[in-house]
Short mmCIF file of C-alpha atoms in Angstrom, two decimals:
data_model
loop_
_atom_site.label_atom_id
_atom_site.label_comp_id
_atom_site.label_asym_id
_atom_site.label_seq_id
_atom_site.Cartn_x
_atom_site.Cartn_y
_atom_site.Cartn_z
CA MET V 1 79.50 100.61 -80.38
CA THR V 2 82.35 98.84 -79.77
CA ARG V 3 85.17 101.25 -80.92
CA GLY V 4 88.41 100.07 -82.20
CA ALA V 5 90.07 100.96 -78.83
CA ASP V 6 87.53 98.33 -76.59
CA VAL V 7 88.28 95.74 -79.45
CA VAL V 8 92.73 96.40 -78.82
CA MET V 9 92.14 96.07 -74.88
CA GLN V 10 89.49 93.34 -75.45
CA THR V 11 91.59 91.37 -77.47
CA LEU V 12 94.85 91.51 -75.04
CA ALA V 13 92.73 90.70 -72.08
CA ALA V 14 91.66 87.52 -73.99
CA HIS V 15 95.35 86.92 -74.42
CA GLY V 16 95.37 87.06 -70.06
CA VAL V 17 97.09 90.52 -70.05
CA LYS V 18 96.16 92.55 -66.90
CA ASN V 19 98.50 95.15 -66.48
CA ILE V 20 99.84 97.62 -69.28
CA PHE V 21 102.55 100.51 -68.37
CA ALA V 22 101.49 103.83 -69.97
CA LEU V 23 101.97 106.99 -70.36
CA SER V 24 98.77 109.12 -71.46
CA GLY V 25 99.06 111.46 -74.65
CA ASN V 26 96.13 112.67 -77.15
CA GLN V 27 96.11 109.68 -79.50
CA ILE V 28 95.76 107.21 -77.09
CA MET V 29 92.90 108.53 -74.74
CA PRO V 30 90.09 106.22 -76.23
CA LEU V 31 92.82 103.32 -74.79
CA PHE V 32 92.71 104.82 -71.66
CA ASP V 33 88.57 104.90 -71.19
CA ALA V 34 88.79 101.63 -73.07
CA SER V 35 90.75 99.64 -70.46
CA LEU V 36 88.37 100.26 -67.80
CA ASP V 37 85.88 97.95 -69.55
CA ALA V 38 88.57 95.62 -70.32
CA GLY V 39 89.72 94.92 -66.65
CA ILE V 40 92.96 96.51 -67.21
CA ARG V 41 95.03 98.45 -64.72
CA LEU V 42 97.02 101.10 -66.02
CA PHE V 43 100.12 101.83 -64.57
CA HIS V 44 100.56 105.21 -65.04
CA THR V 45 104.46 106.28 -65.70
CA ARG V 46 106.50 110.29 -65.56
CA HIS V 47 108.12 109.24 -68.96
CA GLU V 48 107.63 106.71 -72.05
CA ALA V 49 111.03 104.91 -72.04
CA ALA V 50 110.21 103.89 -67.74
CA ALA V 51 106.79 102.02 -69.06
CA VAL V 52 108.72 100.26 -71.68
CA TYR V 53 111.20 99.32 -69.10
CA MET V 54 108.70 98.51 -66.48
CA ALA V 55 106.99 96.06 -69.55
CA GLU V 56 110.21 94.65 -69.94
CA GLY V 57 110.75 93.94 -66.38
CA TYR V 58 106.70 92.19 -65.53
CA ALA V 59 107.63 89.87 -68.69
CA GLN V 60 110.99 88.64 -66.92
CA LEU V 61 109.32 87.95 -64.12
CA SER V 62 105.87 87.39 -64.67
CA ARG V 63 107.36 85.13 -67.69
CA GLY V 64 104.83 86.30 -69.60
CA LEU V 65 104.31 89.55 -72.22
CA GLY V 66 104.65 92.56 -70.92
CA VAL V 67 102.93 95.72 -72.76
CA ALA V 68 103.42 99.60 -73.04
CA LEU V 69 101.51 101.98 -74.14
CA VAL V 70 102.70 105.39 -75.22
CA THR V 71 101.25 108.62 -77.74
CA ALA V 72 103.11 109.33 -81.24
CA GLY V 73 105.43 111.49 -82.00
CA ALA V 74 107.77 112.17 -79.49
CA GLY V 75 106.25 109.80 -76.77
CA LEU V 76 107.94 106.72 -79.20
CA GLY V 77 111.05 108.62 -79.64
CA ASN V 78 111.34 108.83 -75.70
CA ALA V 79 110.60 104.93 -75.87
CA LEU V 80 113.01 103.22 -78.59
CA GLY V 81 115.77 102.95 -76.01
CA PRO V 82 114.52 100.49 -74.17
CA LEU V 83 112.90 98.55 -77.34
CA LEU V 84 116.98 97.84 -77.62
CA THR V 85 117.14 96.61 -74.44
CA ALA V 86 114.29 94.14 -74.60
CA ARG V 87 115.95 92.92 -78.01
CA ALA V 88 119.28 92.13 -77.04
CA SER V 89 117.50 90.38 -73.19
CA ASP V 90 115.15 88.37 -75.40
CA THR V 91 112.37 89.64 -73.45
CA PRO V 92 108.33 90.02 -75.26
CA VAL V 93 106.87 93.32 -75.25
CA LEU V 94 103.86 94.70 -76.89
CA LEU V 95 104.57 98.31 -77.26
CA LEU V 96 101.05 100.09 -78.90
CA SER V 97 101.57 103.96 -79.55
CA GLY V 98 99.22 106.34 -80.53
CA ASP V 99 99.55 107.81 -84.81
CA SER V 100 98.29 110.55 -86.62
CA PRO V 101 94.43 109.65 -88.39
CA VAL V 102 94.52 107.60 -91.19
CA GLY V 103 92.20 109.96 -92.90
CA LYS V 104 94.49 113.10 -92.56
CA ASP V 105 97.98 111.00 -93.94
CA GLY V 106 100.27 113.50 -96.18
CA GLN V 107 98.54 116.58 -95.44
CA GLY V 108 100.47 117.32 -92.53
CA ALA V 109 98.74 115.98 -89.64
CA PHE V 110 99.96 116.36 -85.41
CA GLN V 111 102.33 114.31 -85.13
CA GLU V 112 102.26 112.82 -88.63
CA MET V 113 105.27 110.59 -89.19
CA ASP V 114 106.90 107.10 -90.46
CA GLN V 115 106.68 105.22 -86.66
CA VAL V 116 106.88 102.01 -87.91
CA ALA V 117 110.53 103.01 -89.26
CA LEU V 118 111.38 104.17 -86.42
CA THR V 119 110.68 100.66 -84.60
CA GLN V 120 111.47 98.09 -87.25
CA SER V 121 115.29 97.82 -86.52
CA LEU V 122 114.43 97.19 -82.84
CA THR V 123 111.66 94.84 -83.38
CA LYS V 124 110.84 91.45 -84.46
CA TRP V 125 107.88 93.06 -85.47
CA SER V 126 106.50 96.43 -86.20
CA VAL V 127 102.78 97.36 -88.54
CA ARG V 128 100.49 100.35 -88.65
CA VAL V 129 97.43 99.67 -88.72
CA THR V 130 95.42 101.14 -90.88
CA ARG V 131 91.73 99.39 -90.93
CA ALA V 132 89.67 99.23 -87.40
CA ALA V 133 88.60 95.55 -88.98
CA ASP V 134 91.99 94.61 -88.70
CA LEU V 135 92.59 95.52 -85.37
CA SER V 136 91.96 92.23 -83.35
CA ASP V 137 93.89 89.87 -85.70
CA VAL V 138 96.58 92.45 -85.52
CA ILE V 139 96.78 92.56 -82.05
CA ASP V 140 96.07 88.64 -81.74
CA LYS V 141 98.99 87.97 -84.04
CA ALA V 142 101.33 91.15 -81.87
CA VAL V 143 101.18 88.51 -79.22
CA ARG V 144 101.58 85.51 -80.75
CA VAL V 145 105.21 87.33 -82.64
CA ALA V 146 106.24 88.46 -79.30
CA LEU V 147 106.43 85.49 -77.86
CA ARG V 148 106.49 83.02 -79.84
CA GLY V 149 110.03 81.89 -81.62
CA ARG V 150 113.40 83.83 -80.05
CA PRO V 151 111.30 86.41 -77.72
CA GLY V 152 111.21 89.89 -78.00
CA PRO V 153 108.81 93.69 -78.30
CA VAL V 154 106.48 94.11 -81.14
CA HIS V 155 105.20 97.74 -82.15
CA VAL V 156 102.00 98.49 -83.03
CA SER V 157 101.09 102.01 -84.17
CA LEU V 158 97.46 102.82 -83.78
CA PRO V 159 96.14 106.14 -85.37
CA ALA V 160 93.54 107.98 -83.12
CA ASP V 161 90.81 107.96 -86.19
CA VAL V 162 90.92 103.34 -86.63
CA LEU V 163 90.95 103.73 -82.80
CA MET V 164 87.14 105.48 -83.01
CA VAL V 165 85.48 103.66 -85.23
CA ALA V 166 83.20 100.82 -84.75
CA ALA V 167 84.92 97.76 -84.87
CA GLU V 168 84.05 93.85 -84.49
CA MET V 169 86.47 91.71 -81.50
CA ALA V 170 87.98 88.47 -83.51
CA ALA V 171 87.79 85.04 -81.59
CA VAL V 172 91.11 84.66 -79.79
CA ALA V 173 92.55 80.78 -80.28
CA PRO V 174 94.78 79.83 -77.23
CA ILE V 175 98.40 79.99 -77.74
CA ASN V 176 99.61 75.73 -78.69
CA PRO V 177 102.79 74.80 -76.81
CA VAL V 178 105.75 74.02 -79.26
CA GLU V 179 105.93 70.30 -80.43
CA PRO V 180 109.03 69.23 -78.70
CA THR V 181 112.58 69.00 -80.53
CA ASN V 182 114.03 65.43 -81.16
CA THR V 183 117.10 66.04 -78.75
CA SER V 184 118.57 62.58 -78.72
CA ALA V 185 121.16 63.80 -81.71
CA LEU V 186 122.47 66.94 -79.16
CA ARG V 187 122.90 64.63 -76.71
CA ASP V 188 124.75 62.08 -78.39
CA TRP V 189 126.92 64.72 -79.60
CA LEU V 190 127.08 66.07 -76.22
CA ASP V 191 127.82 62.66 -74.48
CA GLY V 192 131.33 62.66 -76.69
CA ALA V 193 133.01 65.38 -75.24
CA GLN V 194 135.27 65.10 -72.08
CA ARG V 195 135.05 69.01 -71.22
CA PRO V 196 131.81 70.08 -73.11
CA MET V 197 129.78 73.49 -71.89
CA VAL V 198 126.80 74.59 -71.98
CA VAL V 199 126.28 78.71 -72.31
CA PHE V 200 122.49 79.88 -71.73
CA GLY V 201 121.11 82.91 -73.26
CA PRO V 202 119.03 85.29 -71.14
CA SER V 203 116.09 84.08 -72.16
CA LEU V 204 117.05 80.84 -70.53
CA ASN V 205 118.12 82.59 -67.30
CA SER V 206 117.42 81.59 -63.38
CA THR V 207 114.87 84.07 -63.16
CA ARG V 208 112.59 83.51 -66.82
CA GLN V 209 113.59 79.63 -66.05
CA PRO V 210 114.00 78.49 -62.45
CA GLY V 211 115.55 75.20 -61.61
CA LEU V 212 116.74 74.56 -65.52
CA ALA V 213 120.09 74.29 -65.85
CA ALA V 214 120.98 72.58 -62.60
CA ARG V 215 118.28 69.99 -64.27
CA LEU V 216 120.32 70.24 -67.41
CA GLU V 217 123.99 69.58 -65.71
CA GLN V 218 122.48 67.01 -63.64
CA ALA V 219 121.56 64.77 -66.60
CA THR V 220 124.39 65.67 -68.89
CA GLY V 221 127.09 65.98 -67.02
CA ALA V 222 128.17 69.42 -68.96
CA PRO V 223 128.67 72.79 -66.88
CA VAL V 224 126.05 75.60 -67.82
CA VAL V 225 126.73 78.94 -67.42
CA VAL V 226 124.35 81.62 -68.57
CA MET V 227 125.73 84.55 -69.60
CA GLU V 228 123.12 87.86 -70.33
CA SER V 229 125.96 90.76 -69.60
CA PRO V 230 127.99 92.12 -72.52
CA ARG V 231 131.29 91.52 -70.46
CA GLY V 232 130.57 87.76 -71.93
CA LEU V 233 133.06 85.49 -70.15
CA ASN V 234 134.83 88.58 -68.42
CA ASP V 235 131.11 89.14 -66.39
CA PRO V 236 132.23 89.09 -62.44
CA SER V 237 129.77 87.38 -61.31
CA LEU V 238 131.10 84.45 -63.65
CA GLY V 239 133.41 84.64 -61.43
CA ALA V 240 136.92 82.78 -63.57
CA VAL V 241 135.18 81.09 -66.04
CA ALA V 242 136.99 82.81 -68.74
CA GLN V 243 140.21 80.81 -67.58
CA VAL V 244 138.90 77.34 -68.05
CA PHE V 245 136.23 77.78 -70.51
CA ALA V 246 139.60 77.54 -73.36
CA GLU V 247 139.64 73.92 -72.62
CA ALA V 248 136.29 73.37 -73.76
CA ASP V 249 136.48 70.42 -76.11
CA ARG V 250 132.62 70.94 -77.36
CA VAL V 251 130.32 74.10 -76.55
CA LEU V 252 126.73 74.07 -76.80
CA LEU V 253 124.92 77.43 -76.94
CA LEU V 254 121.16 77.65 -76.01
CA GLY V 255 119.57 80.75 -76.81
CA LYS V 256 122.78 82.31 -76.62
CA PRO V 257 124.35 83.94 -79.57
CA LEU V 258 127.90 83.81 -81.30
CA ASP V 259 129.38 87.13 -80.99
CA PHE V 260 131.69 89.64 -79.19
CA THR V 261 130.74 88.07 -75.82
CA LEU V 262 132.18 84.81 -76.97
CA GLN V 263 135.42 86.14 -78.41
CA PHE V 264 133.19 85.10 -81.75
CA GLY V 265 134.44 81.52 -81.17
CA ALA V 266 138.24 81.83 -80.12
CA ALA V 267 137.15 81.67 -76.33
CA ALA V 268 137.25 78.02 -77.06
CA PRO V 269 140.05 78.20 -79.73
CA LYS V 270 139.77 74.28 -79.59
CA ALA V 271 135.87 73.16 -79.68
CA GLY V 272 133.43 72.07 -81.92
CA TRP V 273 130.15 74.30 -81.70
CA ALA V 274 126.68 73.27 -81.42
CA VAL V 275 123.92 76.39 -81.65
CA VAL V 276 120.37 76.23 -81.08
CA ASN V 277 118.46 78.98 -81.67
CA ALA V 278 115.08 80.17 -83.18
CA ASP V 279 116.16 83.24 -84.61
CA PRO V 280 117.59 81.92 -88.18
CA GLU V 281 119.88 85.33 -88.64
CA GLU V 282 121.84 84.04 -84.89
CA LEU V 283 122.34 80.86 -86.93
CA SER V 284 123.71 82.20 -89.95
CA ARG V 285 126.10 84.52 -87.42
CA ALA V 286 127.58 81.37 -85.97
CA ARG V 287 128.49 79.91 -89.38
CA ARG V 288 129.90 83.35 -89.89
CA ASN V 289 131.94 83.39 -86.87
CA CYS V 290 132.45 79.56 -86.67
CA ALA V 291 133.04 78.31 -90.32
CA GLU V 292 133.94 74.69 -90.20
CA ARG V 293 134.19 74.34 -86.37
CA LEU V 294 130.09 75.07 -86.14
CA THR V 295 129.59 71.20 -86.55
CA ARG V 296 125.47 71.53 -85.22
CA SER V 297 122.87 74.44 -86.47
CA LEU V 298 119.71 73.46 -85.12
CA GLU V 299 116.87 76.53 -85.39
CA ALA V 300 114.12 75.40 -82.75
CA ASP V 301 113.04 77.14 -79.13
CA PRO V 302 116.05 76.94 -76.80
CA VAL V 303 114.09 76.23 -73.85
CA ASP V 304 112.08 73.56 -75.50
CA VAL V 305 115.33 71.92 -76.44
CA ALA V 306 116.89 72.57 -72.39
CA ARG V 307 113.98 70.96 -71.14
CA GLY V 308 114.12 67.87 -73.72
CA LEU V 309 118.36 67.84 -72.44
CA ALA V 310 117.15 67.60 -69.16
CA PHE V 311 116.16 64.31 -68.43
CA GLY V 312 118.35 60.94 -67.97
CA SER V 313 121.30 60.44 -66.94
CA ALA V 314 125.40 61.89 -66.92
CA ASP V 315 127.79 59.40 -68.38
CA ASP V 316 130.77 58.81 -67.55
CA ARG V 317 133.61 62.13 -68.35
CA GLU V 318 136.40 63.33 -67.12
CA SER V 319 135.39 63.10 -63.87
CA ASP V 320 136.22 66.86 -62.14
CA TRP V 321 135.52 69.22 -65.16
CA LEU V 322 132.17 69.77 -63.85
CA GLU V 323 133.53 70.75 -60.30
CA ARG V 324 136.14 72.56 -62.24
CA VAL V 325 133.89 74.90 -63.84
CA ARG V 326 131.48 75.29 -60.95
CA SER V 327 134.16 76.20 -58.16
CA ALA V 328 135.35 79.03 -61.47
CA CYS V 329 132.06 80.49 -61.63
CA ASP V 330 132.16 80.55 -57.68
CA LEU V 331 136.09 82.59 -57.32
CA ARG V 332 135.36 85.80 -55.83
CA SER V 333 138.66 86.49 -54.67
CA TYR V 334 138.46 90.33 -55.48
CA HIS V 335 136.56 90.59 -52.54
CA GLU V 336 137.51 92.86 -50.10
CA LEU V 337 137.56 92.16 -46.45
CA GLU V 338 138.60 95.84 -44.50
CA LYS V 339 135.21 97.78 -42.93
CA ASN V 340 135.34 101.35 -44.94
CA ILE V 341 132.32 101.64 -47.42
CA ASN V 342 133.19 101.45 -50.73
CA SER V 343 131.65 98.68 -53.76
CA SER V 344 132.57 95.91 -52.27
CA TYR V 345 131.52 96.37 -48.44
CA LEU V 346 128.31 98.35 -49.56
CA CYS V 347 127.27 95.34 -51.44
CA ASN V 348 128.30 92.13 -49.16
CA GLU V 349 126.19 94.04 -46.67
CA VAL V 350 122.71 94.22 -49.26
CA HIS V 351 123.47 90.62 -49.97
CA ASP V 352 123.37 89.72 -46.21
CA LEU V 353 120.50 91.54 -46.22
CA ILE V 354 119.18 90.08 -49.20
CA GLU V 355 119.59 86.60 -47.74
CA ALA V 356 117.36 87.13 -44.79
CA ALA V 357 114.29 89.18 -46.58
CA PRO V 358 111.28 87.11 -47.37
CA ASN V 359 110.30 86.55 -51.25
CA ALA V 360 113.52 88.73 -52.02
CA VAL V 361 113.84 90.42 -55.83
CA LEU V 362 117.10 91.47 -56.65
CA VAL V 363 117.89 94.48 -59.14
CA CYS V 364 121.23 95.14 -60.34
CA ASP V 365 121.70 97.79 -62.97
CA GLY V 366 125.10 98.72 -64.89
CA GLY V 367 128.23 100.65 -64.49
CA GLU V 368 131.46 99.95 -61.88
CA PHE V 369 129.35 99.55 -59.03
CA GLY V 370 126.47 97.46 -60.84
CA GLN V 371 129.25 95.15 -61.70
CA TRP V 372 129.94 94.61 -57.63
CA ALA V 373 126.40 94.44 -57.27
CA GLN V 374 126.03 91.78 -59.99
CA ALA V 375 128.92 89.57 -58.93
CA SER V 376 128.61 89.90 -55.22
CA VAL V 377 124.68 89.72 -54.39
CA SER V 378 122.36 87.24 -55.08
CA ALA V 379 118.58 86.12 -55.21
CA PRO V 380 116.47 83.43 -56.38
CA ARG V 381 114.65 86.24 -58.82
CA ARG V 382 116.91 89.07 -60.64
CA ILE V 383 117.02 90.92 -63.13
CA ILE V 384 120.29 92.95 -64.49
CA ASN V 385 120.62 95.48 -67.45
CA GLY V 386 121.34 92.87 -69.46
CA VAL V 387 123.45 92.25 -73.04
CA SER V 388 122.57 95.87 -74.32
CA GLY V 389 124.31 97.08 -71.97
CA ALA V 390 122.35 99.99 -70.98
CA ILE V 391 122.04 101.77 -67.91
CA GLY V 392 119.47 103.51 -66.14
CA GLY V 393 116.51 101.16 -65.89
CA SER V 394 116.39 99.36 -62.54
CA LEU V 395 114.06 101.73 -61.42
CA CYS V 396 111.60 100.61 -63.56
CA TYR V 397 112.38 97.48 -63.14
CA ALA V 398 112.27 97.54 -59.36
CA MET V 399 108.41 98.95 -59.77
CA ALA V 400 107.91 96.12 -62.48
CA ALA V 401 108.45 93.41 -60.44
CA ARG V 402 106.52 94.55 -57.09
CA ALA V 403 103.71 94.93 -59.97
CA ALA V 404 104.09 91.24 -60.96
CA HIS V 405 105.25 90.42 -57.65
CA PRO V 406 102.98 92.60 -54.39
CA GLU V 407 104.14 90.55 -51.46
CA ALA V 408 107.75 90.38 -52.84
CA THR V 409 110.84 92.04 -50.83
CA VAL V 410 112.85 94.52 -53.78
CA ILE V 411 116.08 95.65 -53.32
CA ALA V 412 117.57 97.44 -56.60
CA LEU V 413 121.45 98.62 -56.81
CA MET V 414 122.45 101.33 -59.02
CA GLY V 415 125.24 103.70 -59.05
CA ASP V 416 124.70 107.72 -59.05
CA GLY V 417 124.87 108.35 -62.34
CA THR V 418 122.50 105.65 -63.21
CA ALA V 419 119.80 106.89 -60.41
CA GLY V 420 119.26 110.03 -62.02
CA PHE V 421 118.13 108.48 -64.88
CA HIS V 422 114.67 107.91 -63.84
CA LEU V 423 114.18 109.59 -60.12
CA ALA V 424 110.64 111.05 -61.04
CA GLU V 425 109.74 107.63 -60.91
CA PHE V 426 109.51 107.00 -57.43
CA GLU V 427 106.26 109.24 -57.30
CA THR V 428 104.81 106.69 -59.99
CA ALA V 429 105.83 104.17 -57.12
CA MET V 430 104.55 106.47 -54.92
CA ARG V 431 100.95 106.76 -56.51
CA GLU V 432 101.25 102.70 -57.94
CA ASN V 433 101.83 101.94 -54.02
CA LEU V 434 104.77 100.15 -55.80
CA PRO V 435 107.07 100.41 -52.89
CA PHE V 436 111.11 99.01 -53.24
CA VAL V 437 114.18 99.90 -51.88
CA ALA V 438 116.68 101.34 -54.22
CA VAL V 439 120.28 101.93 -53.16
CA ILE V 440 122.52 104.22 -54.14
CA GLY V 441 126.79 103.65 -54.08
CA ASN V 442 126.94 107.34 -54.09
CA ASP V 443 130.79 107.50 -55.66
CA LEU V 444 130.38 111.09 -56.53
CA ARG V 445 131.45 110.23 -60.58
CA TRP V 446 130.48 108.36 -63.80
CA ASN V 447 133.11 105.78 -62.16
CA ALA V 448 132.68 103.68 -65.60
CA GLU V 449 134.27 106.47 -67.38
CA HIS V 450 136.53 108.10 -64.60
CA GLN V 451 138.06 104.47 -65.18
CA ILE V 452 138.44 104.37 -68.67
CA GLN V 453 140.11 108.12 -68.22
CA LEU V 454 142.17 106.90 -65.68
CA ARG V 455 143.29 103.61 -67.32
CA GLU V 456 143.83 104.78 -70.76
CA PHE V 457 144.93 108.18 -70.39
CA GLY V 458 146.46 109.12 -66.97
CA SER V 459 145.08 110.93 -64.12
CA ASP V 460 146.00 113.90 -65.39
CA ARG V 461 143.44 113.48 -67.90
CA LEU V 462 140.36 113.38 -65.82
CA HIS V 463 137.40 115.40 -66.35
CA GLY V 464 134.18 115.51 -67.14
CA CYS V 465 132.63 112.58 -65.30
CA ASP V 466 132.03 113.99 -61.71
CA LEU V 467 128.81 114.62 -60.18
CA SER V 468 128.03 116.56 -57.04
CA GLY V 469 127.09 115.19 -53.63
CA ALA V 470 123.20 115.67 -54.39
CA ARG V 471 120.28 114.38 -51.91
CA TYR V 472 118.84 111.92 -53.72
CA ASP V 473 117.37 110.65 -50.56
CA GLU V 474 115.98 113.92 -49.83
CA VAL V 475 114.24 113.97 -53.36
CA VAL V 476 112.66 110.42 -52.38
CA THR V 477 111.46 112.23 -49.07
CA ALA V 478 110.15 115.38 -50.58
CA LEU V 479 108.59 112.76 -53.15
CA GLY V 480 106.67 110.89 -50.27
CA GLY V 481 108.60 108.48 -49.64
CA PHE V 482 111.50 106.83 -47.62
CA GLY V 483 114.82 108.62 -47.35
CA ALA V 484 118.47 108.11 -45.83
CA TYR V 485 122.14 108.72 -45.95
CA VAL V 486 124.90 106.73 -44.90
CA THR V 487 127.90 108.18 -44.13
CA ASN V 488 129.34 105.45 -41.76
CA PRO V 489 129.93 101.47 -42.24
CA ASP V 490 128.57 100.78 -39.09
CA ASP V 491 124.75 102.33 -40.00
CA VAL V 492 124.36 101.01 -43.39
CA GLN V 493 122.24 97.46 -42.14
CA ASP V 494 120.32 99.64 -39.95
CA ALA V 495 119.12 102.45 -42.72
CA LEU V 496 118.06 99.16 -45.44
CA ARG V 497 115.82 97.56 -42.40
CA GLU V 498 114.24 100.91 -41.46
CA ALA V 499 114.07 101.25 -45.20
CA ILE V 500 111.87 97.98 -45.85
CA ALA V 501 109.87 98.49 -42.64
CA SER V 502 108.88 102.17 -43.93
CA GLY V 503 106.76 100.06 -46.64
CA LYS V 504 106.97 102.98 -48.50
CA PRO V 505 109.82 103.57 -52.17
CA ALA V 506 112.99 104.35 -50.12
CA CYS V 507 116.22 105.50 -51.33
CA VAL V 508 119.42 104.59 -49.53
CA ASN V 509 121.93 107.15 -50.36
CA VAL V 510 125.49 105.47 -49.24
CA LEU V 511 128.61 107.49 -49.77
CA ILE V 512 130.98 105.17 -51.16
CA GLU V 513 134.59 104.93 -52.31
CA GLY V 514 133.89 104.01 -55.57
CA LEU V 515 136.00 101.13 -56.96
CA PRO V 516 137.00 99.48 -60.81
CA ALA V 517 134.39 96.66 -61.73
CA PRO V 518 135.80 93.46 -59.79
CA LYS V 519 137.95 91.20 -61.89
CA VAL V 520 139.09 87.93 -60.45
CA THR V 521 143.21 87.70 -59.53
#
């Protein structure tokens, strides 16, 4: 008999799904069983949030779909936070959850609850399947919804009895490419500017769309910046871009919401704005924020539009504008050169290592140390904590990077506060053979909040944000990985090299002087 659970897994396999990130539970064990015959590997985590973070990271690095599988009730509850992150980063994630039996609805079955109500505000689509006959079509639709239009998370709730009854697999048609959008009017609009700016949203970053920004710059002569941080124009990785952005006379947003990160349009107060987004709600928001200055509004796939604009050659415009914007973005006058281990020094040491590492993937978490990492360290492929501002997912992203690219050298930078969210996932990394190097900038505190207290309330009001000198490296060693504790600047490079050479999940715990997030002066 082909069970509902088999149909779920076979439909996913027909869409090319090879890996699922999961945490087991009562209602979903039929799906664990069905994954064997479907040829899908399950990466089994220690917390449901880790499974969703891994699915998000995997989707970004594989440039496809990430799938997470959790049980019902508290299992789904634990998975909610990362859905917010995936939604903000425009990442296609399919979250499958167990559910109480349809046949016991209203009777108080184990973990009976309205699971769709929990997830619908965080997803593009959330649905509970109540008939086995609908499983194949629902899973097929869920994959398409996650990937098409504005990418994002989708949730399918799967009752235990529906997974166990007989069901049939429906034919799965390929997902056809989007019809190309005519970009001639938008190109003419850009060509009419003297100081244009193009802003990419997170789904068009260099990891997910490599080389696209450079091609568009070359074709249009318009500088392109990628905004995927809640700090917006104050994102340290964008240098001093805020200082020139205000001079722009036309701003084109491709997959980038016109929201607080752009001061609701006030960031370029004299500019005309154009917005391309597959989400009509974002177009409505742009109209509310910019009113008459919104001169173009196009509901379309921003990746498709960017590719369309990236053909041809640039017309003449203010000759130094592109160079001025590039120079502003590259400005890093905040780097400190003295040889003591602070946030800046440690990040510079990691950057030197990554430049020499083969096939590098960089993961940067948030917080004050995370801002130094995002501004000071670069790699051909990068994942950051994203527009939502949530912290704690970097260990999971690092594991996902190895799942997506088994030969990659994966370096994840995080503060000691951040490291505590998912430290137990080092056991997952060992068990699933997903080696990476976590570099902890350890300043013995929640430094972002410490800096807020210091700045807004004064040095005599510091409290509640201290952390201990816990030896996170020794925890990782006890779990079977590699651990190193560094207190001397001369030992940083050796510790990093030993961690990579170990071939194990590794933690390099570096005692640092925590600095405020970098600012260009």
